[in-house]
mmCIF file of C-alpha atoms in Angstrom:
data_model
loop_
_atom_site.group_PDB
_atom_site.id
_atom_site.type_symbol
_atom_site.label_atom_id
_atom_site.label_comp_id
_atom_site.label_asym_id
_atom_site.label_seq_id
_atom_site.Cartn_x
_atom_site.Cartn_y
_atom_site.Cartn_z
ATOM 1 C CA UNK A 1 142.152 46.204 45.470
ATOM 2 C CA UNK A 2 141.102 46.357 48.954
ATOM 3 C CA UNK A 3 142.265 46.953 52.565
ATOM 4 C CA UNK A 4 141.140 43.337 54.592
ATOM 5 C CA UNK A 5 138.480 43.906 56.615
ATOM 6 C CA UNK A 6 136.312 40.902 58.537
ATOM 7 C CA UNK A 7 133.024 40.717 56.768
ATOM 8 C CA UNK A 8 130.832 40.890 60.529
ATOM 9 C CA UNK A 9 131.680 41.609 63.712
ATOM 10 C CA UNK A 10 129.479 41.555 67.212
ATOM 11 C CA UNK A 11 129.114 42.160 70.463
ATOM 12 C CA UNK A 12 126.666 42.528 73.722
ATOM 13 C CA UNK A 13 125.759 45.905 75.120
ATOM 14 C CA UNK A 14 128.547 47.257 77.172
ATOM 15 C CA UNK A 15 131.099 45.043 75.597
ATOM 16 C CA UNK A 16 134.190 46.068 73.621
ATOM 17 C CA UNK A 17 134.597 44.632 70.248
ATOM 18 C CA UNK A 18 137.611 45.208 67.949
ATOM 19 C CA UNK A 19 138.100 45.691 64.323
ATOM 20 C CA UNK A 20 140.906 44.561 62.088
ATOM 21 C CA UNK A 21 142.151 46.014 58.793
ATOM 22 C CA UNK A 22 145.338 45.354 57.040
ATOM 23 C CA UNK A 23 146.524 46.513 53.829
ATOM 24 C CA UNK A 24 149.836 46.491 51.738
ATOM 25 C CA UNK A 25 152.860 49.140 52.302
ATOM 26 C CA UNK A 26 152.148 51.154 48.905
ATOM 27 C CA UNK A 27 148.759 52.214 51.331
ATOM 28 C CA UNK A 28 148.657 51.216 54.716
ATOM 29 C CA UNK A 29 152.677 51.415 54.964
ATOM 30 C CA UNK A 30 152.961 55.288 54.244
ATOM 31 C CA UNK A 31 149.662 56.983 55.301
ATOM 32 C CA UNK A 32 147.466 57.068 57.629
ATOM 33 C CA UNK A 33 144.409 55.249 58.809
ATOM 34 C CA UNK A 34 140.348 56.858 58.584
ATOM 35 C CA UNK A 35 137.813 54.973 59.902
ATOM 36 C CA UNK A 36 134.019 55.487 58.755
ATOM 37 C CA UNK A 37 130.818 54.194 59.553
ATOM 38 C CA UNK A 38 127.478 53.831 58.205
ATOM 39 C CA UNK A 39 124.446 53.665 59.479
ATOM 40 C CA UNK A 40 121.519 51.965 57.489
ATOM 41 C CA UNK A 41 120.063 54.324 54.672
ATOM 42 C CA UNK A 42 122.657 57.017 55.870
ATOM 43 C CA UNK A 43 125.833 58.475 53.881
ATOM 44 C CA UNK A 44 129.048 57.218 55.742
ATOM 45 C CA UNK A 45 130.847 59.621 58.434
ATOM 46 C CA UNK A 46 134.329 59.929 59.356
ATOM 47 C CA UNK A 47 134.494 58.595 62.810
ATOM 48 C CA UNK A 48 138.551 58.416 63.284
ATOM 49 C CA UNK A 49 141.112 60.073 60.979
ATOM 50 C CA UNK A 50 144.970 59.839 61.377
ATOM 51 C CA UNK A 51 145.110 56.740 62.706
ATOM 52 C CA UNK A 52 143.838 57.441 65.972
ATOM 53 C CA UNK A 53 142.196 61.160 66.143
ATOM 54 C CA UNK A 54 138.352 61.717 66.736
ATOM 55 C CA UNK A 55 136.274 64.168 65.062
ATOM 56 C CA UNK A 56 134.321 66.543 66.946
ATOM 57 C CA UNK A 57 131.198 65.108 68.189
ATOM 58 C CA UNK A 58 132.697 61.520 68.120
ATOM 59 C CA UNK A 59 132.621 59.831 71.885
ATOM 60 C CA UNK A 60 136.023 58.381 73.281
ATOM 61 C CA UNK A 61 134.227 55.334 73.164
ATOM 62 C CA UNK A 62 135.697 54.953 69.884
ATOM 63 C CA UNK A 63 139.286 54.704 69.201
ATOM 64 C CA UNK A 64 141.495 53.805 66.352
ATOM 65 C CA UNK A 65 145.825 52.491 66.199
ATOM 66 C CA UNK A 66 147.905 51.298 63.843
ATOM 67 C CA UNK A 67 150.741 49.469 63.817
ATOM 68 C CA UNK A 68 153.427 48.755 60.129
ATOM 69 C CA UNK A 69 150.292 47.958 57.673
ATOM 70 C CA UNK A 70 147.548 46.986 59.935
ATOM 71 C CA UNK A 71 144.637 49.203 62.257
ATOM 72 C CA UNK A 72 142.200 48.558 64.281
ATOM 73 C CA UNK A 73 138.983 50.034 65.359
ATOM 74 C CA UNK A 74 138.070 49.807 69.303
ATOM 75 C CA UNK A 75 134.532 50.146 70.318
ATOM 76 C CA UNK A 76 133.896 50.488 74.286
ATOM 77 C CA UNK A 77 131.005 50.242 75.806
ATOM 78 C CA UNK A 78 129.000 49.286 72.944
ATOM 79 C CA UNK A 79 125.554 50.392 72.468
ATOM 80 C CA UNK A 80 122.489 49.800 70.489
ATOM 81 C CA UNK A 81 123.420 52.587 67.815
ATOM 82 C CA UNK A 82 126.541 51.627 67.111
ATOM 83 C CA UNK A 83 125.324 48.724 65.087
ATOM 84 C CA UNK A 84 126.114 49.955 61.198
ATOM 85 C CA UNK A 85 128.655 49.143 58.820
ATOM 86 C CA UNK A 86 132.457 49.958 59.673
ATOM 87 C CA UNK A 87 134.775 51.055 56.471
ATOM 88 C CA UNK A 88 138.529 51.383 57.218
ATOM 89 C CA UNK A 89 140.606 53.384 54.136
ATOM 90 C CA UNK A 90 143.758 54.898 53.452
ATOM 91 C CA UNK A 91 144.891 57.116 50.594
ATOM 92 C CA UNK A 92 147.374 54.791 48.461
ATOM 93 C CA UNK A 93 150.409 56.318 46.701
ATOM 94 C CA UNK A 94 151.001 54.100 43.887
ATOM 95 C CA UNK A 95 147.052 54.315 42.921
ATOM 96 C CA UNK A 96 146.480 58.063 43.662
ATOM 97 C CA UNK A 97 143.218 57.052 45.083
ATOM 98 C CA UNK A 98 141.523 56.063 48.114
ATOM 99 C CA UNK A 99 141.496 52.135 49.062
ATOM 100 C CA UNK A 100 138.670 50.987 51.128
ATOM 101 C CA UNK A 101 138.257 48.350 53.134
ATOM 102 C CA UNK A 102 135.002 45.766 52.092
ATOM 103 C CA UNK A 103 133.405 46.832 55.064
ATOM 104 C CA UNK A 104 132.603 45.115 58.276
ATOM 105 C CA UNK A 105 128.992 44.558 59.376
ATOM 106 C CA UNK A 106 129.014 45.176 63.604
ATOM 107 C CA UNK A 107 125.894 43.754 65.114
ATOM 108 C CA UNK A 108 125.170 44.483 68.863
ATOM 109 C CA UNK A 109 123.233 41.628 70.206
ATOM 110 C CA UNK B 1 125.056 75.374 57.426
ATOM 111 C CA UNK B 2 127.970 73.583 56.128
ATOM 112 C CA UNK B 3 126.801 70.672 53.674
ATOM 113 C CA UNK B 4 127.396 69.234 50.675
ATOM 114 C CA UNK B 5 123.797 67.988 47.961
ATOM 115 C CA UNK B 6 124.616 65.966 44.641
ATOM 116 C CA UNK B 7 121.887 65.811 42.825
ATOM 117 C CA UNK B 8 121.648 64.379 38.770
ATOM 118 C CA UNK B 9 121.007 61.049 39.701
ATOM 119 C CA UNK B 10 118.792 58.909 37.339
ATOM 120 C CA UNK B 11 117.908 56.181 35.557
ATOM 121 C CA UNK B 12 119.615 55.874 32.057
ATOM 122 C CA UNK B 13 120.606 53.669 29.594
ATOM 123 C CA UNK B 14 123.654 52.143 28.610
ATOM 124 C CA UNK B 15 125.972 53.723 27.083
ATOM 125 C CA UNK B 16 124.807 57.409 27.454
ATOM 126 C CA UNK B 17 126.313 60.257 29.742
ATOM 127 C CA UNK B 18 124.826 61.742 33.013
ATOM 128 C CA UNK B 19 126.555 64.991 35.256
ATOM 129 C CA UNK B 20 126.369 64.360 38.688
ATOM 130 C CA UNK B 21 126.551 68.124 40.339
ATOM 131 C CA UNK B 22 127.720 68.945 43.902
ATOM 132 C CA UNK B 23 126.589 71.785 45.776
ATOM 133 C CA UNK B 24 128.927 73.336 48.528
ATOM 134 C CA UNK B 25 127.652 75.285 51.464
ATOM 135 C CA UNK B 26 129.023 76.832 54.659
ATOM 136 C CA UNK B 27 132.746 76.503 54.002
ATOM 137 C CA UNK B 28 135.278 78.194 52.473
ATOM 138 C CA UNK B 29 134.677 75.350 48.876
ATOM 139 C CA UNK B 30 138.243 76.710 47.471
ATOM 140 C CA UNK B 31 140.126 75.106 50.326
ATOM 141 C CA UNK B 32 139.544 72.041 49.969
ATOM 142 C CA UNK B 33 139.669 69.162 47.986
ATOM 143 C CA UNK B 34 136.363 66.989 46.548
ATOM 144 C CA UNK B 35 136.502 63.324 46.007
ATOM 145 C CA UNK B 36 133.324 61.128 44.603
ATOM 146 C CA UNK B 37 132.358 58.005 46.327
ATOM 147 C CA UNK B 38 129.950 55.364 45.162
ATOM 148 C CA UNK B 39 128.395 52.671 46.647
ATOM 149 C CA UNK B 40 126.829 49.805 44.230
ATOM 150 C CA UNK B 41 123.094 48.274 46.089
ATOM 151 C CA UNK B 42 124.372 46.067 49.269
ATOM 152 C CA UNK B 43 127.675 46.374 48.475
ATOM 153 C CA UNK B 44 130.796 48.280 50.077
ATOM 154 C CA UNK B 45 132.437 51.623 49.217
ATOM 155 C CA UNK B 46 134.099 52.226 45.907
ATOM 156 C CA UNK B 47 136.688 55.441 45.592
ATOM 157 C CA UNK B 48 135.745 56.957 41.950
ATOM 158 C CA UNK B 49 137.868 60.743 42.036
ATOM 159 C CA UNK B 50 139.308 63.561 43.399
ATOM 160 C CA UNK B 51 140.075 67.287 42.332
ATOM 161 C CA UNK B 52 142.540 69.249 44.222
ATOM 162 C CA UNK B 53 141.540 72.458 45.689
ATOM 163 C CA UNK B 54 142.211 74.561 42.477
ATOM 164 C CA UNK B 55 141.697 71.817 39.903
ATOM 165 C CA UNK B 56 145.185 71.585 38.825
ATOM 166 C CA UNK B 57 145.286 68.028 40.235
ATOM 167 C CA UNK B 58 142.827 65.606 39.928
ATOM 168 C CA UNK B 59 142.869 61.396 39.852
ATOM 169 C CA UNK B 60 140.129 58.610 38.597
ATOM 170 C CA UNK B 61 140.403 55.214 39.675
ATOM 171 C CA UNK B 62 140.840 52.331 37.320
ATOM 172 C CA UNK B 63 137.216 51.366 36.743
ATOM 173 C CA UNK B 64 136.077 54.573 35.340
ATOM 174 C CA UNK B 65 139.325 55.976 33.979
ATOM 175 C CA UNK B 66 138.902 57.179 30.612
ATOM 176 C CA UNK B 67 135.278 57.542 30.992
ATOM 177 C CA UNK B 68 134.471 59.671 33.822
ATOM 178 C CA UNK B 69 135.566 63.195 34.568
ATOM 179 C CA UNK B 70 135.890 65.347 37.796
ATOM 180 C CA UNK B 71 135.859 68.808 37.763
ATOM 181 C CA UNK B 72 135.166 72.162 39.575
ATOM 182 C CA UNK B 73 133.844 75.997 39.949
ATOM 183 C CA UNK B 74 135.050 77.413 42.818
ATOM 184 C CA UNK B 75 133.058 80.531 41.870
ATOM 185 C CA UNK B 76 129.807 78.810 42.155
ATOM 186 C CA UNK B 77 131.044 76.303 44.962
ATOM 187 C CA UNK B 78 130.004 73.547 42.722
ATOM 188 C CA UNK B 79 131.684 70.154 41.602
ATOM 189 C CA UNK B 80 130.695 67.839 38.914
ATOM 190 C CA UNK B 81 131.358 64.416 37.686
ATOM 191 C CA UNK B 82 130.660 63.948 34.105
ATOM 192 C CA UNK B 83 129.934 60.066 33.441
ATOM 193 C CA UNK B 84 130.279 59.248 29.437
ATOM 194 C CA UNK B 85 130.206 55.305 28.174
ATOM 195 C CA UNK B 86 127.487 54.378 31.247
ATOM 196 C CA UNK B 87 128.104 51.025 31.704
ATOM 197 C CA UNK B 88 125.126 48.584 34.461
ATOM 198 C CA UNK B 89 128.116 47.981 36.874
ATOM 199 C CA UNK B 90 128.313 51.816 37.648
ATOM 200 C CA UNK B 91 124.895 51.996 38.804
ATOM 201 C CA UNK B 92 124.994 52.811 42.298
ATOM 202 C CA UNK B 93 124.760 55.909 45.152
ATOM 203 C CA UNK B 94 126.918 58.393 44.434
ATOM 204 C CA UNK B 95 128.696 60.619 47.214
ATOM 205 C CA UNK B 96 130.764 63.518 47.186
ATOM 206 C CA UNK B 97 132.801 64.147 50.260
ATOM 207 C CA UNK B 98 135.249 66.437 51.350
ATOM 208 C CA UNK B 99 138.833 66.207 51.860
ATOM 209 C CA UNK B 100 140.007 67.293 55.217
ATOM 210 C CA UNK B 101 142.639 69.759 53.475
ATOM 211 C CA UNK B 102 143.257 71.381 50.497
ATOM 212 C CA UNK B 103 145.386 68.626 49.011
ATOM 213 C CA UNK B 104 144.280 64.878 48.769
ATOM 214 C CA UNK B 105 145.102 62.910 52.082
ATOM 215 C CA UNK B 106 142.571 60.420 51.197
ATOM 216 C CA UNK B 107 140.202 61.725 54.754
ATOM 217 C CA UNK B 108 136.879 62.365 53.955
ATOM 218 C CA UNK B 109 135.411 64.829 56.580
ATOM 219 C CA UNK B 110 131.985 65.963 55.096
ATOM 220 C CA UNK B 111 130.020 63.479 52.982
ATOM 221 C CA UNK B 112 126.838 64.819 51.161
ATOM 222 C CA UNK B 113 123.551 62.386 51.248
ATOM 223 C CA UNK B 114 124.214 60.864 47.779
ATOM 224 C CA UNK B 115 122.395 60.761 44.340
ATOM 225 C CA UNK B 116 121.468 57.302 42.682
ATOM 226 C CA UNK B 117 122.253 56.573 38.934
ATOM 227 C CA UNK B 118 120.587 53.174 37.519
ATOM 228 C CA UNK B 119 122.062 52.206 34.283
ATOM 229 C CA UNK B 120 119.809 49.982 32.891
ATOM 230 C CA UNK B 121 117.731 49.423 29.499
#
């Protein structure tokens, strides 16, 4: 199973653009959120972890929250380079695994 | 220079076997936990296993339980996935990543660049 992600999301330069993931309270409901993204021909990178914390290296343009089963993913200020794919995932208790979202496609206009 | 390099990747046929290795540098390997990751051709991620730190614990998901196996040498900072009964739905990149801890909170802080298998005759 997966976490619900929109398919595509985009925006203009300079614009913020949010996106949604929800999953089910065996995931979601009892751990926290990681956000990842993937740039074309690249391996994915965690860009939030714990719901709402940044790596190192990771602008404050990006930020992350999460509210009973369902996150989001805030992008301010978009720019050019942010355009990859965005995967939200959780680790899920009942499946002893990590659930993924399908992915969601951000294109900056 | 902390990284992480799978290499094994290939193209084979159905039903065979293929190791996948993963090869650990610039951290302390024994600390944390190693998870695979693949990603079939246009398609999203897919969560395949995880080893705890000491490789007492270790999970597969669904799809390849029974027919893949995780496993570890801390000595050589190396981690495998072992891939019997190759099936054309598992071809795809494979990534291993690292778990932030020791344990398995599911958050995947170092990601290698990935190895393809093709499973086709």
């Amino acid at each position: 199973s997966l976490l619900a992600q929109p398919p595509a999301a985009s925006g203009t330069p300079g614009q913020r653009v949010t996106i949604s993931c929800s999953g089910t309270t065996s995931n979601m409901g009892h751990n926290a959120v990681n956000w990842y993204h993937q740039l074309p021909g690249t391996a994915p990178k965690l860009l939030v972890y714990n719901n709402n914390q940044r790596p190192s290296g990771v602008p404050d343009r990006f930020s992350g929250s999460k509210s009973g089963t369902s996150a989001s993913l805030a992008i301010s200020g978009l720019q050019s380079e942010d355009e990859a794919d965005y995967y939200c995932a959780v680790w899920d208790v009942s499946l002893n695994g990590v659930i993924f979202g399908g992915g969601t496609k951000l294109t900056v206009l | 220079q902390v990284g992480l390099v799978e290499s094994g990747g290939g193209v084979v046929q159905p039903g065979t076997s293929l190791r996948l290795s993963c090869a650990a540098s610039g951290f302390p390997f024994s600390n944390h936990g190693i998870h695979w990751v693949r990603q079939s051709p246009g398609k999203g991620l897919e969560w395949v296993a995880v080893i705890w730190y000491n490789g007492n614990d270790k999970y597969e998901a669904d799809s390849v339980k029974g027919r893949f196996t995780i496993s570890r040498d801390n000595s050589r900072n190396l981690a495998f996935l072992h891939m019997d009964s190759l099936r054309a739905d598992d071809t795809a990149i494979y990534y291993c990543a690292r778990d932030i801890t020791s344990a398995m909170t599911g958050t995947l802080d170092l990601w290698g660049q990935g190895t393809l298998v093709i499973v086709s005759s």
